[in-house]
């Protein structure tokens, strides 16, 4: 099958477009309208076979996650999705694989209301790069540098589930998982960034970041760029019942702080916004928890507190190239 | 070296921004302004080690080409560059390699006046994906579907050089190349898409495509999408002296028709635009040649003519996954 037919067949599924796609797939570039008084936001993430997913992960899950992790970056800005491009390197043309991959991609495209607008298919080791585009009201993006003194620090959903699930993937190949384990594995395979909630949150919050590298590492970026410090109440970390059931409270806290791959949001906002944020979260069926406060002493410092005493975490946030 | 330091060190070179970058590298997304009454255009291309470049190609050349082939897609729309993201998978952290790659990227970024606005660095087999963003005046992009009956068919620069150079790369490792061979190799390694010319051309031309897969294959896309046919005068193909000197006239024509990797433009325009196009080309020091005519008989048919007689090309355009 020729490249063009292949792309046509598997990547031209029907899509929920937002009316902003003027020309989609099929020309040298896609053409989009960016609504008046809005700015464009863009981000890119690559998933590599054996690094970001297991080689035998279901193609539909790989596809879903490839888009979800990028939509998570749009959510962190409070952006409305406009479209995404997909660059995929494939070792060979495997129609069954492509069909399954395409179905997972289509599901994510529908779930997050973001259309596929362009792509590139090449021969090579399995590598998937998604570039997302979105729009924000001019100068209203939630930036890492905009946290303010005394802001509450919030987290959406639960953290730590995905990290705990890493160890479950192999187990699932040889034996049945219990209900809690299956839940955790699903959290790893199918991230669900709170994109519609985040779009409205941009009016209420000062700063935000998505939790992809672990809460401490990612909150650290807010502290660095906002030149401030923070106090985190370990007892307030949002941990799922399933996580505690599977790994125990202590390990659950470690995964929540340093685990990564959660694709939830960490954001900061004024005290006076508390009720509005809680109401918004209820409207969008998103869990939110206040876990700490932005401070200005010892800039960059992250103070962890449990029952009024300092809490010592085992290791710093995740890095791609660790020493 | 940690990932974040690595990205900071090698991908934060000073850049010629167009004033449209509100937030560059360092947040979940970059933020851009798209000028009023303009539309956004975007395209993505991946270069894979061993497929799109030789494993021992100089890192600066790999970087330069990764951006140039994407800028070529912007040129094909008549777009003004806004910015680009870079997703790169690296087998290991090699500082010398990164330094050289970064210098080539910076040079291309300057040459094409397009700033780096975001990226992702991952561990994996060497794979480079660039996503470019640009803007066009609303509804003025040069589309593949917009060729008109009786349009002249034009080509910029020379075609066929890059295909001929493929065979020279290996030779260059063991022996000196003569002047003509060196010229051809440079054409392969450092594509120079006519981006500033193309921006102005959008007012004069009906349709355009970049010649990345070979003139016949790419012109074929215009014919398919514009539902028309074309006659090409083989004697009018723009062939460089160096190409003819190295491979002879007959093989030069084959490379020009089917070679690929040229990153020149093929575009169509009304007869009445001839003088304006020639003047514009002179202003921007771009060579342009008229090579044929758009017709409406036998839609999709590409008629090749040499000295009034049909000319038979050896093979159809290049495909990634050939049967």
XYZ file of C-alpha atoms in Angstrom:
646
model
C 0.000 0.000 0.000
C 1.344 3.411 -0.960
C 1.982 6.029 1.692
C -0.755 8.351 0.513
C -3.413 5.664 0.407
C -2.340 4.480 3.836
C -2.669 7.949 5.332
C -5.965 8.485 3.581
C -7.434 5.211 4.776
C -6.497 5.324 8.426
C -6.179 8.981 9.260
C -9.200 10.529 7.600
C -11.849 9.447 10.098
C -14.792 11.771 10.642
C -14.002 14.426 13.181
C -15.584 16.902 15.516
C -14.181 20.130 14.115
C -14.713 23.416 15.819
C -15.389 25.274 12.580
C -11.884 26.713 12.617
C -10.314 24.234 10.179
C -10.289 25.923 6.756
C -8.178 23.234 5.030
C -7.417 19.947 6.767
C -5.215 17.072 5.645
C -4.200 16.992 1.986
C -2.213 20.124 1.201
C 1.354 21.196 2.053
C -0.032 22.779 5.222
C -3.360 22.801 7.049
C -5.092 26.200 7.276
C -6.857 27.327 10.458
C -8.777 30.377 11.602
C -7.739 31.741 14.972
C -10.699 33.662 16.430
C -10.281 37.419 16.970
C -8.666 38.593 20.207
C -7.312 35.139 20.909
C -3.723 33.967 20.929
C -2.383 30.723 19.563
C -0.792 28.159 21.897
C 1.179 25.124 20.776
C 3.070 22.206 22.305
C 4.743 19.006 21.146
C 5.419 15.646 22.808
C 6.980 12.465 21.475
C 6.231 8.912 22.619
C 8.922 6.341 21.857
C 8.487 2.560 21.788
C 10.083 1.009 24.870
C 10.566 4.369 26.582
C 7.086 5.882 26.917
C 5.087 2.714 26.371
C 5.727 -1.025 26.400
C 6.352 -2.616 23.005
C 3.236 -4.767 23.343
C 0.914 -1.986 24.506
C -2.350 -2.061 22.548
C -2.049 0.300 19.535
C -5.347 2.009 20.460
C -3.931 2.835 23.910
C -0.687 4.176 22.416
C -2.678 6.412 20.085
C -5.031 7.622 22.805
C -2.190 8.495 25.146
C -0.156 10.234 22.416
C -2.933 12.748 21.978
C -4.003 12.922 25.657
C -0.545 13.900 26.948
C -0.484 16.787 24.479
C -4.033 17.895 25.245
C -2.825 18.012 28.846
C -0.402 20.786 27.841
C -3.279 22.755 26.322
C -5.237 22.263 29.564
C -2.297 23.656 31.540
C -2.617 26.925 29.600
C -6.427 27.050 29.872
C -6.631 26.717 26.089
C -9.417 25.651 23.769
C -8.238 22.925 21.340
C -7.922 23.919 17.660
C -6.292 20.873 16.082
C -3.314 18.537 16.092
C -0.737 17.086 13.724
C 0.589 13.537 13.982
C 4.063 12.492 12.849
C 4.493 8.752 13.057
C 7.476 6.572 12.190
C 6.556 2.920 11.600
C 8.953 -0.011 11.166
C 6.587 -1.553 8.608
C 3.052 -1.228 7.271
C 0.896 -3.434 9.491
C -2.725 -2.837 8.604
C -4.183 -4.435 11.742
C -1.909 -2.287 13.895
C -2.795 0.861 11.941
C -6.508 0.135 12.150
C -6.359 -0.244 15.932
C -4.111 2.810 16.306
C -6.487 4.849 14.163
C -9.498 3.835 16.286
C -7.768 4.912 19.520
C -6.744 8.184 17.914
C -10.264 8.835 16.714
C -11.647 8.177 20.187
C -9.221 10.646 21.771
C -9.929 13.165 19.004
C -13.644 12.922 19.843
C -13.202 12.867 23.630
C -11.086 16.024 23.613
C -12.909 17.676 20.677
C -9.697 18.270 18.738
C -9.460 17.435 15.019
C -6.484 15.871 13.213
C -5.327 18.506 10.715
C -2.102 17.122 9.273
C 0.582 14.523 9.550
C 3.607 12.710 8.266
C 4.141 8.957 7.991
C 7.700 7.692 7.686
C 9.535 4.411 7.905
C 11.566 4.035 11.100
C 11.554 2.783 14.693
C 8.070 3.300 16.186
C 7.953 6.942 17.305
C 4.855 9.087 17.661
C 4.999 12.873 17.805
C 1.862 14.914 18.306
C 1.818 18.698 18.029
C -1.286 20.352 19.446
C -2.662 23.793 18.673
C -5.139 25.704 20.786
C -6.283 29.242 21.472
C -6.529 31.349 24.612
C -8.093 34.746 25.252
C -5.313 37.269 24.642
C -2.982 37.479 27.645
C -5.157 35.116 29.726
C -3.057 31.929 29.424
C -2.194 30.326 32.793
C 1.599 30.658 32.876
C 4.160 29.024 35.135
C 5.586 32.423 35.975
C 2.355 33.940 37.312
C 1.945 32.376 40.772
C 1.372 35.007 43.486
C 2.334 35.156 47.158
C -0.281 33.420 49.380
C -1.932 31.648 46.418
C -3.569 28.338 47.247
C -1.943 25.394 45.460
C -4.511 23.031 43.932
C -4.385 19.666 42.214
C -7.060 18.103 39.966
C -8.071 14.443 40.179
C -5.783 11.987 41.945
C -2.012 11.750 41.671
C 0.276 8.726 41.841
C -2.000 6.219 40.084
C -0.035 6.054 36.837
C 3.303 5.506 38.562
C 1.881 2.624 40.581
C 0.425 1.124 37.404
C 3.831 0.846 35.714
C 4.559 -2.234 37.808
C 1.163 -3.708 36.980
C 1.562 -3.743 33.227
C 3.796 -6.790 33.174
C 1.621 -8.592 35.718
C -1.425 -8.046 33.483
C 0.244 -10.057 30.703
C 0.420 -13.240 32.782
C -2.420 -13.014 35.331
C -5.733 -11.289 36.008
C -5.650 -7.940 37.782
C -8.039 -7.218 40.618
C -10.455 -4.301 40.316
C -8.194 -1.740 41.967
C -5.222 -2.801 39.848
C -7.267 -2.597 36.644
C -8.342 0.915 37.621
C -4.730 2.017 38.106
C -3.614 0.477 34.806
C -6.400 2.315 33.000
C -5.173 5.567 34.542
C -1.717 4.899 33.024
C -3.011 3.867 29.604
C -5.805 6.411 29.157
C -4.966 9.778 30.714
C -7.927 12.126 30.980
C -6.653 15.713 31.223
C -9.378 18.121 32.449
C -9.422 20.191 29.258
C -12.964 21.630 29.414
C -12.617 22.521 33.112
C -9.228 24.141 32.476
C -10.616 26.399 29.752
C -12.920 28.056 32.324
C -10.296 27.862 35.077
C -8.097 30.340 33.180
C -10.376 33.141 34.446
C -9.889 32.102 38.084
C -6.316 30.833 38.451
C -2.968 32.637 38.320
C -0.692 29.829 37.159
C -0.877 26.194 36.127
C 1.245 23.265 34.956
C 0.379 19.718 34.005
C 1.715 16.936 36.215
C 3.641 14.818 33.743
C 7.009 14.532 35.494
C 5.692 14.262 39.069
C 4.033 16.814 41.354
C 7.256 17.994 43.017
C 9.210 18.348 39.762
C 6.368 20.171 38.021
C 5.421 22.423 40.925
C 9.153 23.156 41.081
C 8.902 24.752 37.625
C 6.179 27.107 38.871
C 8.332 28.053 41.877
C 11.393 28.599 39.710
C 9.614 30.734 37.140
C 7.457 32.624 39.658
C 10.463 33.093 41.988
C 8.702 31.873 45.081
C 8.557 28.892 47.464
C 5.770 26.598 48.636
C 4.505 24.600 51.556
C 2.745 21.305 50.740
C 0.553 19.440 53.245
C 1.271 15.768 52.626
C -1.975 14.813 54.370
C -3.931 16.743 51.706
C -2.497 14.931 48.670
C -5.394 13.520 46.637
C -4.774 9.757 46.638
C -7.211 7.301 45.096
C -8.612 4.499 47.267
C -7.305 2.072 44.671
C -3.771 3.427 44.973
C -3.736 3.143 48.768
C -5.290 -0.317 48.564
C -2.602 -1.555 46.151
C 0.594 0.001 47.538
C -0.213 1.323 51.030
C -0.327 4.935 52.221
C 3.406 5.611 52.458
C 4.269 4.388 48.965
C 1.126 6.080 47.615
C 2.490 9.419 48.862
C 5.838 8.780 47.177
C 4.141 7.985 43.874
C 1.964 11.091 44.229
C 4.988 13.340 44.829
C 7.457 11.849 42.357
C 5.678 9.395 40.119
C 4.851 11.256 36.925
C 2.535 10.381 34.025
C -0.585 11.640 35.861
C -1.644 14.377 33.393
C -3.612 16.162 36.064
C -3.183 19.899 36.678
C -1.412 21.701 39.483
C -2.588 25.318 39.648
C -2.467 28.301 41.976
C -5.176 30.857 42.739
C -6.145 33.535 45.257
C -7.972 32.500 48.478
C -10.996 34.516 47.329
C -11.427 32.173 44.365
C -11.989 29.052 46.464
C -15.750 28.865 46.120
C -15.742 29.685 42.422
C -13.151 26.986 41.795
C -15.112 24.408 43.771
C -18.302 25.289 41.891
C -16.557 25.099 38.529
C -15.075 21.724 39.448
C -18.523 20.458 40.393
C -19.983 21.698 37.101
C -17.358 19.762 35.148
C -17.305 16.723 37.458
C -13.611 17.249 38.211
C -12.123 16.604 41.666
C -9.968 19.424 43.015
C -7.961 19.542 46.244
C -6.045 22.310 47.951
C -2.659 20.898 48.910
C -0.644 23.933 49.981
C 0.328 27.583 49.760
C 2.712 29.759 47.744
C 5.237 31.569 49.984
C 8.117 33.945 49.331
C 10.786 32.806 51.773
C 13.743 30.733 50.445
C 12.795 30.969 46.778
C 12.516 27.637 44.979
C 12.176 25.771 48.271
C 9.475 23.119 48.551
C 8.577 22.499 52.160
C 6.697 19.242 52.786
C 4.733 18.996 56.030
C 2.918 16.061 57.639
C 1.092 16.532 60.944
C 3.011 19.748 61.592
C 6.406 18.073 61.079
C 8.813 18.164 58.086
C 8.284 15.253 55.702
C 11.242 13.817 53.794
C 10.522 12.524 50.261
C 12.767 9.767 48.940
C 13.843 11.208 45.603
C 13.505 14.255 43.376
C 11.257 14.378 40.299
C 11.688 12.176 37.263
C 14.223 13.045 34.534
C 14.644 11.573 31.058
C 18.433 11.464 31.223
C 19.291 10.718 34.833
C 22.892 10.835 35.937
C 23.190 16.306 32.312
C 19.500 16.551 33.128
C 16.974 16.925 30.344
C 15.963 20.438 31.239
C 19.519 21.731 31.415
C 20.280 20.039 28.116
C 17.360 21.709 26.381
C 18.193 25.023 27.950
C 21.822 24.893 26.919
C 21.486 23.849 23.310
C 18.078 25.059 22.233
C 17.880 28.541 23.654
C 20.093 30.306 21.129
C 19.264 33.905 20.312
C 16.664 34.161 17.614
C 15.199 36.479 15.052
C 11.625 36.660 16.285
C 8.927 38.390 14.315
C 7.390 40.031 17.392
C 4.609 37.465 17.400
C 6.085 35.165 20.076
C 4.393 36.093 23.371
C 5.854 33.172 25.368
C 8.598 30.992 23.912
C 10.200 27.861 25.316
C 9.682 27.173 29.020
C 5.960 26.740 29.658
C 3.531 23.909 28.884
C 2.825 25.616 25.565
C 4.287 28.502 23.614
C 1.958 31.477 23.066
C 1.827 33.336 19.735
C -0.084 36.263 18.294
C -1.598 35.662 14.890
C -2.028 39.033 13.173
C -5.588 40.173 12.395
C -7.181 38.990 9.152
C -4.591 36.271 8.759
C -5.030 32.516 8.982
C -2.722 30.045 10.627
C -0.969 27.376 8.553
C 0.895 24.405 9.966
C 2.801 21.370 8.731
C 4.941 18.589 10.180
C 7.765 16.444 8.774
C 9.913 13.795 10.396
C 13.488 12.893 9.484
C 14.646 9.433 10.540
C 18.245 8.247 10.854
C 19.120 5.933 7.973
C 15.944 6.780 6.057
C 16.063 10.537 5.443
C 19.748 11.063 6.134
C 22.873 8.925 6.382
C 23.886 7.925 9.894
C 27.164 9.812 9.584
C 25.687 13.002 8.131
C 27.067 16.055 9.935
C 24.662 16.978 12.777
C 24.561 20.606 11.606
C 23.367 19.444 8.172
C 20.707 17.182 9.701
C 19.416 20.080 11.777
C 19.446 22.528 8.883
C 17.567 20.167 6.615
C 14.994 19.246 9.301
C 13.879 22.852 9.438
C 14.346 23.632 5.723
C 12.050 20.820 4.514
C 9.305 22.148 6.777
C 9.836 25.771 5.776
C 9.391 24.477 2.230
C 5.800 23.520 3.143
C 5.173 27.050 4.395
C 6.590 28.390 1.120
C 4.173 26.180 -0.819
C 1.267 27.974 0.874
C 2.771 31.446 0.431
C 2.992 31.762 4.210
C 5.023 33.994 6.481
C 6.902 31.961 9.138
C 5.692 32.348 12.756
C 7.691 29.697 14.621
C 8.551 26.026 14.887
C 8.652 23.251 17.467
C 11.321 20.543 17.521
C 10.739 17.037 18.866
C 13.949 15.063 18.936
C 14.618 11.510 20.081
C 18.282 10.839 20.870
C 19.902 7.475 21.624
C 22.195 9.138 24.162
C 23.332 12.551 25.333
C 26.337 13.435 23.171
C 27.295 17.019 23.871
C 29.494 17.445 20.800
C 26.691 16.145 18.593
C 24.123 18.407 20.273
C 26.361 21.442 19.963
C 26.822 20.888 16.232
C 23.121 20.116 15.735
C 22.181 23.262 17.624
C 24.471 25.416 15.461
C 22.909 24.090 12.238
C 19.441 24.657 13.646
C 20.294 28.193 14.649
C 21.641 28.930 11.185
C 18.445 27.664 9.533
C 16.334 29.551 12.074
C 18.168 32.748 11.093
C 18.210 32.063 7.341
C 14.446 31.483 7.230
C 13.583 34.026 9.971
C 11.601 31.499 11.989
C 12.085 31.192 15.773
C 12.171 27.965 17.801
C 9.174 28.196 20.157
C 9.011 24.805 21.836
C 10.232 21.266 21.867
C 10.543 17.859 23.403
C 13.686 15.808 23.955
C 13.305 12.085 24.506
C 15.505 9.034 24.590
C 15.123 6.810 21.525
C 16.417 6.059 18.028
C 17.512 9.316 16.360
C 14.313 10.877 14.983
C 13.698 14.559 14.343
C 10.223 16.010 13.942
C 9.715 19.670 13.162
C 6.300 21.311 13.178
C 6.198 24.723 11.508
C 3.626 27.464 11.979
C 3.044 30.363 9.640
C 0.353 32.821 8.649
C -1.321 33.707 5.361
C -3.699 36.493 4.417
C -7.199 35.076 4.970
C -8.235 32.852 2.052
C -5.078 33.684 0.068
C -3.079 30.488 0.677
C -1.844 28.793 -2.520
C -3.743 25.489 -2.465
C -3.250 22.338 -4.502
C -6.884 22.415 -5.524
C -6.839 25.877 -7.097
C -5.088 25.356 -10.448
C -7.099 26.782 -13.372
C -7.467 25.729 -17.005
C -4.693 27.219 -19.223
C -2.533 28.170 -16.213
C 1.195 28.199 -16.877
C 3.096 25.632 -14.810
C 6.242 27.074 -13.238
C 9.162 25.659 -11.274
C 11.600 27.578 -9.056
C 15.337 26.934 -9.044
C 16.675 23.721 -10.530
C 15.286 20.225 -10.080
C 17.064 16.879 -9.937
C 20.210 18.005 -8.101
C 19.367 16.391 -4.769
C 18.542 13.007 -6.291
C 21.843 12.950 -8.166
C 23.666 13.862 -4.953
C 22.417 10.789 -3.109
C 24.983 8.673 -4.939
C 27.730 11.184 -4.168
C 27.406 11.080 -0.403
C 29.213 7.788 -0.042
C 31.881 8.828 -2.538
C 32.574 11.960 -0.495
C 33.552 9.792 2.500
C 36.457 8.153 0.650
C 37.559 10.639 -2.008
C 37.435 14.306 -2.980
C 34.459 15.520 -4.976
C 34.937 17.805 -7.959
C 33.317 21.244 -7.970
C 30.110 20.140 -9.689
C 29.710 17.151 -7.373
C 30.257 19.321 -4.303
C 27.573 21.693 -5.559
C 25.066 18.851 -5.951
C 25.845 17.433 -2.505
C 25.290 20.840 -0.960
C 21.883 20.978 -2.672
C 20.961 17.700 -0.957
C 22.278 18.660 2.473
C 21.158 22.288 2.614
C 17.815 22.830 0.858
C 16.971 26.475 0.296
C 13.199 26.805 -0.131
C 12.228 30.203 -1.654
C 10.230 31.336 1.385
C 10.423 35.128 0.974
C 9.642 34.932 -2.761
C 6.712 32.589 -2.093
C 5.126 34.989 0.403
C 4.724 37.579 -2.381
C 3.916 34.936 -4.999
C 0.654 34.111 -3.189
C -0.859 37.260 -4.746
C 0.044 36.142 -8.279
C -0.307 32.342 -8.393
C -3.353 30.086 -8.241
C -1.840 26.918 -6.801
C 1.497 25.635 -5.503
C 3.188 22.571 -4.055
C 6.720 21.931 -2.881
C 8.767 19.398 -4.829
C 9.763 16.930 -2.145
C 8.673 13.640 -3.730
C 9.643 14.480 -7.320
C 8.147 16.893 -9.853
C 5.774 14.363 -11.454
C 4.470 12.972 -8.162
C 3.958 16.420 -6.671
C 2.451 18.028 -9.764
C 0.209 14.945 -9.803
C -1.280 16.083 -6.481
C -2.202 19.453 -8.013
C -3.832 17.692 -10.976
C -5.724 15.297 -8.720
C -7.015 17.979 -6.391
C -7.703 20.554 -9.121
C -9.290 17.869 -11.357
C -7.280 18.733 -14.428
C -4.427 17.453 -16.589
C -1.125 18.937 -17.709
C 1.344 19.037 -20.547
C 5.031 19.305 -19.591
C 7.772 20.335 -22.026
C 10.767 18.188 -21.127
C 13.075 20.596 -22.948
C 12.035 23.366 -20.516
C 12.927 21.525 -17.299
C 15.343 23.700 -15.287
C 18.465 21.541 -15.000
C 21.653 22.832 -13.407
C 24.891 22.767 -15.437
C 26.415 20.755 -12.628
C 23.705 18.101 -12.853
C 24.122 17.686 -16.612
C 27.919 17.660 -16.234
C 27.777 14.868 -13.616
C 25.084 12.544 -14.977
C 24.379 13.570 -18.585
C 21.231 15.109 -20.047
C 19.049 12.007 -20.172
C 19.625 10.957 -16.549
C 19.352 14.594 -15.449
C 15.826 14.672 -16.883
C 14.898 11.501 -15.011
C 16.187 12.932 -11.719
C 14.307 16.170 -12.392
C 11.031 14.334 -13.027
C 11.209 11.654 -10.339
C 14.099 12.395 -8.015
C 12.601 14.151 -5.016
C 14.246 16.069 -2.149
C 14.515 19.278 -4.213
C 12.389 21.560 -1.991
C 11.718 23.906 -4.875
C 8.188 25.054 -5.725
C 5.941 24.014 -8.563
C 3.164 26.577 -9.032
C 0.523 27.560 -11.561
C -0.613 31.031 -12.621
C -2.506 32.853 -15.369
C -0.653 33.855 -18.579
C -1.262 37.500 -17.697
C 0.909 37.128 -14.585
C 4.072 36.180 -16.500
C 5.799 39.538 -16.303
C 4.893 40.123 -12.679
C 6.214 36.689 -11.751
C 9.473 37.252 -13.631
C 9.933 40.643 -11.951
C 9.215 39.202 -8.517
C 11.694 36.393 -9.131
C 14.331 38.915 -10.137
C 13.677 40.992 -7.012
C 14.226 37.944 -4.801
C 17.052 36.454 -6.892
C 15.059 33.280 -7.512
C 15.171 31.418 -10.842
C 11.768 30.556 -12.294
C 10.974 28.574 -15.437
C 7.739 27.873 -17.262
C 7.616 24.160 -17.969
C 4.060 23.516 -19.162
C 0.337 24.187 -19.143
C -2.734 23.086 -17.200
C -5.340 21.402 -19.437
C -8.731 19.855 -18.823
C -8.711 16.780 -21.071
C -8.150 13.329 -19.475
C -8.146 14.539 -15.862
C -5.075 13.518 -13.849
C -3.093 12.811 -17.027
C 0.448 14.115 -17.229
C 1.565 14.435 -20.830
C 5.324 14.728 -21.309
C 6.539 16.178 -24.603
C 10.029 16.478 -26.071
C 10.523 18.095 -29.500
C 6.822 17.658 -30.282
C 6.871 13.922 -29.512
C 5.651 12.006 -26.433
C 8.389 11.411 -23.868
C 8.346 8.283 -21.719
C 9.665 8.635 -18.160
C 11.134 5.527 -16.557
C 9.199 5.389 -13.308
C 6.473 7.124 -11.326
C 7.198 9.413 -8.358
C 8.860 8.329 -5.168
C 6.864 6.608 -2.386
C 7.855 5.847 1.220
C 6.329 2.388 1.214
C 6.715 1.060 -2.302
C 5.058 -2.194 -3.290
